[in-house]
Short mmCIF file of C-alpha atoms in Angstrom, two decimals:
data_model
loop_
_atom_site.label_atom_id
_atom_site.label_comp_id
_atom_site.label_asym_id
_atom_site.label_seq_id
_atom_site.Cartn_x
_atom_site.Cartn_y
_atom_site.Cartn_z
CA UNK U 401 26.78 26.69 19.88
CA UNK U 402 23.70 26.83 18.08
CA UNK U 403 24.51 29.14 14.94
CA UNK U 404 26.08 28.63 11.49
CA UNK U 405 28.05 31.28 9.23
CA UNK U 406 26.52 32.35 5.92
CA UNK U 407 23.17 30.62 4.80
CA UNK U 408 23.61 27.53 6.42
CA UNK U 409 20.23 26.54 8.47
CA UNK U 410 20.54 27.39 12.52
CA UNK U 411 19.03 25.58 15.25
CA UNK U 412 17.04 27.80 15.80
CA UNK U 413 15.73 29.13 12.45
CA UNK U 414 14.83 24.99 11.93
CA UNK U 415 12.80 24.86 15.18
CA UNK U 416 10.63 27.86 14.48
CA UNK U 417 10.10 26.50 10.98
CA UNK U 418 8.91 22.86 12.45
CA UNK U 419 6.96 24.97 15.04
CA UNK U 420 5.08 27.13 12.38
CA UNK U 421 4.44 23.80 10.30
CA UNK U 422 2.33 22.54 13.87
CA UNK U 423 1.00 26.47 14.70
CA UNK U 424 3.06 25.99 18.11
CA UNK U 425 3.36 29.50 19.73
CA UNK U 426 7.00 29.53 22.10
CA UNK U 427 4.76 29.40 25.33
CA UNK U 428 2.34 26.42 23.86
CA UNK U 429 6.45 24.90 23.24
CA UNK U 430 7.97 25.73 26.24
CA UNK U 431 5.10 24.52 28.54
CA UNK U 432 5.33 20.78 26.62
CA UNK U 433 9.21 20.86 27.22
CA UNK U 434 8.52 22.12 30.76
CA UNK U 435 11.60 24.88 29.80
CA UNK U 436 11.26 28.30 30.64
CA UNK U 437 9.97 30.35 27.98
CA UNK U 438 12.59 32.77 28.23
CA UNK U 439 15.37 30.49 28.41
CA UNK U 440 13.75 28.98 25.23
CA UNK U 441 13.48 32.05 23.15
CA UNK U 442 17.40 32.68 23.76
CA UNK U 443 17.93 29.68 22.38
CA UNK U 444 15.98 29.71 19.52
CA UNK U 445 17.46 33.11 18.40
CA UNK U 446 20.95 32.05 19.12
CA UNK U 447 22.28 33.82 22.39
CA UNK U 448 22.36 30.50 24.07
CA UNK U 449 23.77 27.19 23.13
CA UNK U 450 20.67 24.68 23.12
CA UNK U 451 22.09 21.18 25.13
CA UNK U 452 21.82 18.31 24.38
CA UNK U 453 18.80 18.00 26.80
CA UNK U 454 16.45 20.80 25.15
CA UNK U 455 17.54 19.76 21.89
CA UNK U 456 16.01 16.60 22.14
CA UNK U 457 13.13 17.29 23.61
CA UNK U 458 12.38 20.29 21.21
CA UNK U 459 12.94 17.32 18.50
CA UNK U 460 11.00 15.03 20.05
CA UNK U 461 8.00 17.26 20.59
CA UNK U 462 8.20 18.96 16.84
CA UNK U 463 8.78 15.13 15.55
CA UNK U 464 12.16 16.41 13.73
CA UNK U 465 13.57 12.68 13.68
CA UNK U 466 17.02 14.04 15.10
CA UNK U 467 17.43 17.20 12.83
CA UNK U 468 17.32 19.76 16.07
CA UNK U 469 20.34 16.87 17.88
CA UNK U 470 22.40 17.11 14.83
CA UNK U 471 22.12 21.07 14.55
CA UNK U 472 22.99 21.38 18.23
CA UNK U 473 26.29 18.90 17.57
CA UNK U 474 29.01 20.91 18.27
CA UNK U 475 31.04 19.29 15.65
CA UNK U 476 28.37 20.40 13.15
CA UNK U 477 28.80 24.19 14.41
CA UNK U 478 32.81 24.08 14.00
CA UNK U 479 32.61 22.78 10.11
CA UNK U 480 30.02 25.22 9.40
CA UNK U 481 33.31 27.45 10.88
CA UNK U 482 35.72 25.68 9.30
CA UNK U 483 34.37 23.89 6.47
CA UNK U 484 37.74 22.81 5.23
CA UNK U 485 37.91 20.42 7.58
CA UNK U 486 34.89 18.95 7.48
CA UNK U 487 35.26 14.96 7.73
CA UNK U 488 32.62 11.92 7.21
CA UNK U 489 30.79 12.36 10.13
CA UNK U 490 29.92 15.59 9.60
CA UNK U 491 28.83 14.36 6.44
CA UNK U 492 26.71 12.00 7.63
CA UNK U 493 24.80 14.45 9.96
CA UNK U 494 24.17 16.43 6.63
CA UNK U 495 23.03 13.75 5.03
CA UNK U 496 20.74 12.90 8.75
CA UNK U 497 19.21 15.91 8.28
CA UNK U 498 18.54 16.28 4.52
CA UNK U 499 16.39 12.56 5.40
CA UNK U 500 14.28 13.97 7.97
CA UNK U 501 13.58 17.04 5.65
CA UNK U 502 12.34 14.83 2.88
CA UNK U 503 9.94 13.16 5.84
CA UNK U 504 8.89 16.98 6.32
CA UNK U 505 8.16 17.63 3.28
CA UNK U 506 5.97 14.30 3.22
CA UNK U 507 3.74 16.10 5.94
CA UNK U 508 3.76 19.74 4.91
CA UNK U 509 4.74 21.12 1.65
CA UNK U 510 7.84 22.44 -0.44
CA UNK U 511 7.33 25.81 0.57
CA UNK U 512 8.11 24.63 3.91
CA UNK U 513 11.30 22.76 3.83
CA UNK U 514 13.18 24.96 0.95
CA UNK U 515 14.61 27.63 3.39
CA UNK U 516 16.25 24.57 4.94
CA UNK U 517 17.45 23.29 1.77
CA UNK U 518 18.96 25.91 1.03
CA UNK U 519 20.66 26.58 4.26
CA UNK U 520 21.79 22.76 4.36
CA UNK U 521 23.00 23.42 0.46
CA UNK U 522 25.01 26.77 1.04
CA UNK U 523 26.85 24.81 3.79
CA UNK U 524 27.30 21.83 1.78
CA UNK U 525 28.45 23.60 -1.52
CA UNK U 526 31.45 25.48 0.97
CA UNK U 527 32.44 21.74 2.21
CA UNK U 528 32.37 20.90 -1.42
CA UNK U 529 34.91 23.83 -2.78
CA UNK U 530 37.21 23.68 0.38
CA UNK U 531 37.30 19.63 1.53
CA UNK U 532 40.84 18.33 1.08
CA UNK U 533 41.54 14.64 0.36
CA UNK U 534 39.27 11.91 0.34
CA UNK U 535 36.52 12.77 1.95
CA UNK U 536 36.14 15.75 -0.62
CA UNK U 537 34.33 13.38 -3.63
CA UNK U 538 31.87 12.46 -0.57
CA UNK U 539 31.03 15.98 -0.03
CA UNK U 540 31.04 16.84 -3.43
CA UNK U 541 28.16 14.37 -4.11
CA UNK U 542 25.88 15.00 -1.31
CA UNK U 543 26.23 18.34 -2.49
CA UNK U 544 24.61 16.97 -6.23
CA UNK U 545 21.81 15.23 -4.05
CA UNK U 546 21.12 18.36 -1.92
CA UNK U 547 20.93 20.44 -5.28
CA UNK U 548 19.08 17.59 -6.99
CA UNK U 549 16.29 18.04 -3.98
CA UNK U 550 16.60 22.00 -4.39
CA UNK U 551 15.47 21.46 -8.06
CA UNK U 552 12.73 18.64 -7.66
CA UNK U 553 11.38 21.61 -4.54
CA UNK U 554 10.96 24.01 -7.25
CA UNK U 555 8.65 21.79 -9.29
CA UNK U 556 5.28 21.95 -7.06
CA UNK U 557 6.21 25.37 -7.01
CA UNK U 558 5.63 25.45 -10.96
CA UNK U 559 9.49 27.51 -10.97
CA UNK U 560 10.62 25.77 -14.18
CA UNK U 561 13.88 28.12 -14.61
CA UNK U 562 15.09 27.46 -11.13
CA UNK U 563 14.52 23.76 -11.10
CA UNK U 564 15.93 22.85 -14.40
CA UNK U 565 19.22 25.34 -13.21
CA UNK U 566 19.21 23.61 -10.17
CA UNK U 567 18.62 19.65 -11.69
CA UNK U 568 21.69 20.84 -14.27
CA UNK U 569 24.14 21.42 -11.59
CA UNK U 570 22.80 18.62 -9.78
CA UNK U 571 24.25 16.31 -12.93
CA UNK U 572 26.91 17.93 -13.40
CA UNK U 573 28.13 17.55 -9.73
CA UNK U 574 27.23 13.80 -9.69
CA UNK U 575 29.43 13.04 -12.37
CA UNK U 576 32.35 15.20 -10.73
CA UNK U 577 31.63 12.65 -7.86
CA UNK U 578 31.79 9.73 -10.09
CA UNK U 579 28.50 8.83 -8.34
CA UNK U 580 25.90 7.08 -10.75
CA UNK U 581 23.05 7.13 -8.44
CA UNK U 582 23.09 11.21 -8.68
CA UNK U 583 23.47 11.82 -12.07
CA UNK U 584 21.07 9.57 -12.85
CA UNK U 585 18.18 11.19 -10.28
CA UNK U 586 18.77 14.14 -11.31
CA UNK U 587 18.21 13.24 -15.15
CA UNK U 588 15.62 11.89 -14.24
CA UNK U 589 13.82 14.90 -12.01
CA UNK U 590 14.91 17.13 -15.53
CA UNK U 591 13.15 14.67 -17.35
CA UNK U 592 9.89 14.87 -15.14
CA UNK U 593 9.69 18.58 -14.90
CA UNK U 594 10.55 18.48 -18.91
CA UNK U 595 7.03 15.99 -19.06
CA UNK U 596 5.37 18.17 -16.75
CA UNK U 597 5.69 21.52 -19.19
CA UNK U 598 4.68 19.19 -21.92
CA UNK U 599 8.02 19.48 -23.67
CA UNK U 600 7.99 15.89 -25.28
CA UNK U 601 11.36 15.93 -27.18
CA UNK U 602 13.05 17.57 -24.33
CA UNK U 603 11.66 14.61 -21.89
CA UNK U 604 12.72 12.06 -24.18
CA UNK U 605 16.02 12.32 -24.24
CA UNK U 606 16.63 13.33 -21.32
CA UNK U 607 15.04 9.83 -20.22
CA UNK U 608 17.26 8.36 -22.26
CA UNK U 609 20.20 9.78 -20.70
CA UNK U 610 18.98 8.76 -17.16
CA UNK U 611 18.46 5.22 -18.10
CA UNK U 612 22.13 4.49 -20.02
CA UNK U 613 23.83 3.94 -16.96
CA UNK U 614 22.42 1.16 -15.10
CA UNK U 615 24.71 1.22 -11.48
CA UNK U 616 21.71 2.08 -10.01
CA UNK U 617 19.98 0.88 -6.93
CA UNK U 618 16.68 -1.33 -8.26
CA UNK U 619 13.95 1.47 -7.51
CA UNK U 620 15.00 4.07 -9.22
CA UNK U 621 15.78 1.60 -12.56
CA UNK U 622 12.18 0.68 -11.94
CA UNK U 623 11.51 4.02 -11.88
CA UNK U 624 13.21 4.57 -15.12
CA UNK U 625 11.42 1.90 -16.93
CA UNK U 626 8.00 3.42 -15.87
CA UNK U 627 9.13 6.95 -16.91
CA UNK U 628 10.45 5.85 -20.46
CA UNK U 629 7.03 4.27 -20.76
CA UNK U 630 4.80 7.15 -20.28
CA UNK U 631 7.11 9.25 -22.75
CA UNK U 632 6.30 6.96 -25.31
CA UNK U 633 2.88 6.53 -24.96
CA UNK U 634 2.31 9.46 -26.84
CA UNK U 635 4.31 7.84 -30.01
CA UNK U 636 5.34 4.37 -29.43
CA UNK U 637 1.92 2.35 -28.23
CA UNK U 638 4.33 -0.87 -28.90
CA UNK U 639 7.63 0.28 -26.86
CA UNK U 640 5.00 2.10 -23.83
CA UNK U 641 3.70 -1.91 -23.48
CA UNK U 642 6.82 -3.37 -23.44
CA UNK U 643 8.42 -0.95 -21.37
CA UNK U 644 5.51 -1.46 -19.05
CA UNK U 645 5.58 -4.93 -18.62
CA UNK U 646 9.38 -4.62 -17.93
CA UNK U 647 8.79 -1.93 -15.11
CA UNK U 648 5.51 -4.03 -13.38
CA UNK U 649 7.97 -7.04 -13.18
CA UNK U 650 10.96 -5.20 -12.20
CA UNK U 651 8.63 -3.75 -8.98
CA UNK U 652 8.26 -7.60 -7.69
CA UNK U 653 11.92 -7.98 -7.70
CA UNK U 654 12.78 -4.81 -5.52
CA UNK U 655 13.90 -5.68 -2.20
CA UNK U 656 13.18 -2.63 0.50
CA UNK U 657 16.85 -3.46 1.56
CA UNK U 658 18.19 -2.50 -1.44
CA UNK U 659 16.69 1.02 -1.29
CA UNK U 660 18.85 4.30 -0.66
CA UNK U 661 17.41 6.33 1.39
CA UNK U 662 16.68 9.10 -1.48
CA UNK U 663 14.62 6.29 -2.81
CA UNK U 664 12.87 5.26 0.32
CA UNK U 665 9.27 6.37 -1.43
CA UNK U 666 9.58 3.84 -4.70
CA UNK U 667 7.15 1.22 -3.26
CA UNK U 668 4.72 -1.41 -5.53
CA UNK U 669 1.85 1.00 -3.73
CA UNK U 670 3.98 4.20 -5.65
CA UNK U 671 4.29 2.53 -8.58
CA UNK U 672 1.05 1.31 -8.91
CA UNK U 673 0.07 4.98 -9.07
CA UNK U 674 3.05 5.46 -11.75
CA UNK U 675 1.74 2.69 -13.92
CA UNK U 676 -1.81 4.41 -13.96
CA UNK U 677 -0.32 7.39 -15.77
CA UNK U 678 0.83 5.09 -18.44
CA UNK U 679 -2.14 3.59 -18.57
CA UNK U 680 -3.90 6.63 -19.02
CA UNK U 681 -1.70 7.92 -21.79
CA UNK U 682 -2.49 4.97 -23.24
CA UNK U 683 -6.02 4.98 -23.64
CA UNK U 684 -7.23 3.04 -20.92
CA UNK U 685 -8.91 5.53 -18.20
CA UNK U 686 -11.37 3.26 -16.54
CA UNK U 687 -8.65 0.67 -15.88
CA UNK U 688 -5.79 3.59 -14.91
CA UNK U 689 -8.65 4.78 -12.57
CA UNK U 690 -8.74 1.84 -10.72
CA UNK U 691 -5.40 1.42 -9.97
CA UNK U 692 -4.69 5.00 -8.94
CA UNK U 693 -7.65 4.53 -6.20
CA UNK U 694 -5.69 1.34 -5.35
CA UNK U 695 -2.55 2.99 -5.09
CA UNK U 696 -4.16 6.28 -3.40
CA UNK U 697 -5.91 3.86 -0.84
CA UNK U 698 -2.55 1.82 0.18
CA UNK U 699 0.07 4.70 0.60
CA UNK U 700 1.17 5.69 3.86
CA UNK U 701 -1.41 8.06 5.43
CA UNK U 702 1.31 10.81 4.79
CA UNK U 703 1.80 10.34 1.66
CA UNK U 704 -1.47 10.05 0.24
CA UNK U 705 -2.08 13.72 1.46
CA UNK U 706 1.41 15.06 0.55
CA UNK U 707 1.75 18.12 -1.87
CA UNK U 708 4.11 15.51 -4.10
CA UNK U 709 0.66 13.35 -4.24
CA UNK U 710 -1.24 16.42 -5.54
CA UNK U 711 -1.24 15.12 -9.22
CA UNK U 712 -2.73 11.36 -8.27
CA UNK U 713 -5.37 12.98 -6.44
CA UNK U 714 -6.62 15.23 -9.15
CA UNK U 715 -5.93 12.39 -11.30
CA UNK U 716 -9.40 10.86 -9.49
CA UNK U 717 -11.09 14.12 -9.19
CA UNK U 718 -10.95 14.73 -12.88
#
């Protein structure tokens, strides 16, 4: 079974979205697969189950790091169904899938990977309302990080309303989940789309939120530290330094074991480019030019073209 009821992302709808992100045609697919075309285009529109077999090769060939596998998992199909009784490792394949979309996005744009979203969040947001027992917090806060990502999508979009609904919920469902890690991204997403409309105030506080709980993993308190600087750049020269120095020390201290993998991009070559911004806020261009080339120049080749990357490159073109 390759279908899900309501919104939630198909197989099939998920393959033809990797294969328009390449500009694969079915034939130029089927003949790497060595599948009949045919046979391949039932299967992508749902009148045959996929296997285990052409799933993985259609994931291998459109690189979906095990997104097509988990969509053709049986057990995935059935909660879709039946989402009330959904259990962990369902979860987890949710979870699977909403990591290979971020690595998507990395390569192609937000455009791209928000029908998914969306799919993966209307699925999520029924396991949410009608899990029983304990595994009901769990779904309740993948559902804040899947709605978190939905809001942070909207942003190269420039679709202020529906981010900052979306970021909102996000906190909202993170602290129905108890979960620290999720309120606290998603304050701090509201906060960077509040910075990014030039809403100074609004930014502020909203920093200041993010950063009061501190049960966070290491890279996003790093993160933090570098975001509370830039905000008060514009009124606080004294606090932006300080907070500053705090945030380049706390970057040698972060231990790539330590990161979640909604976190996986907070790097000293990311944060470089973060402390640049500060830096440039603050007055001193030639030096924040420098280090944005640095960090620009030692990203992973994906990320230095990425749409998320947009701003650090016309940061140098300026």
């Amino acid at each position: 079974m390759t279908t899900a009821r309501g919104n939630a992302v198909t197989f099939g709808a998920k393959a033809r979205e990797l294969m328009q992100a390449r500009d694969l045609s079915l034939r130029s697919l089927a003949k790497l697969t060595n599948f009949d075309p045919g046979h391949l285009s039932r299967v992508l529109n749902g009148h045959k189950p996929a296997g285990l077999e052409l799933a993985q090769r259609l994931d291998d060939e459109l690189a979906a790091d095990g997104t097509l596998v988990a969509l053709a998992d049986e057990r995935f199909a059935r909660a879709a169904d039946t989402p009330r009784r959904v259990d962990t490792g369902v979860l987890c394949t949710v979870a699977a899938l909403l990591a290979a979309t971020r690595r998507l996005e990395d390569q192609t744009s937000a455009a791209t990977v928000l029908p998914s979203v969306r799919g993966y969040l209307a699925m999520t947001d029924r396991f949410a309302h009608e899990a029983r027992g304990g595994v009901r917090a769990e779904a309740v806060g993948l559902a804040s990080e899947l709605t978190q990502y939905a809001g942070w999508l909207h942003v190269p979009l420039r679709r202020w309303t529906q981010a900052e609904r979306f970021l909102d919920r996000a906190a909202v469902l993170g602290m129905e989940a108890d979960d620290p890690q999720r309120v606290t991204t998603a304050l701090s997403f509201a906060a960077y789309t509040a910075m990014r409309r030039e809403q100074h105030k609004k930014a502020a506080a909203l920093s200041e939120a993010a950063r009061r709980d501190t049960r966070v993993n290491p890279g996003l308190r790093t993160y933090l530290t570098y975001q509370a600087a830039e905000i008060s750049a514009a009124d606080d020269r004294g606090a932006a330094y300080r907070l500053l120095s705090e945030a380049e020390a706390m970057v040698d201290r972060i231990d790539p074991a330590e990161l979640v993998e909604s976190t996986y991009w907070y790097t000293p070559a990311f944060f470089l480019g973060t402390h640049a911004f500060v830096l440039d806020k603050l007055g001193e261009h030639e030096r924040a030019r420098e280090l944005m080339a640095e960090s620009l120049a030692t990203l992973p080749e994906e990320w230095r073209s990425a749409e998320w990357a947009e701003r650090r490159r016309a940061f140098l073109a300026a």
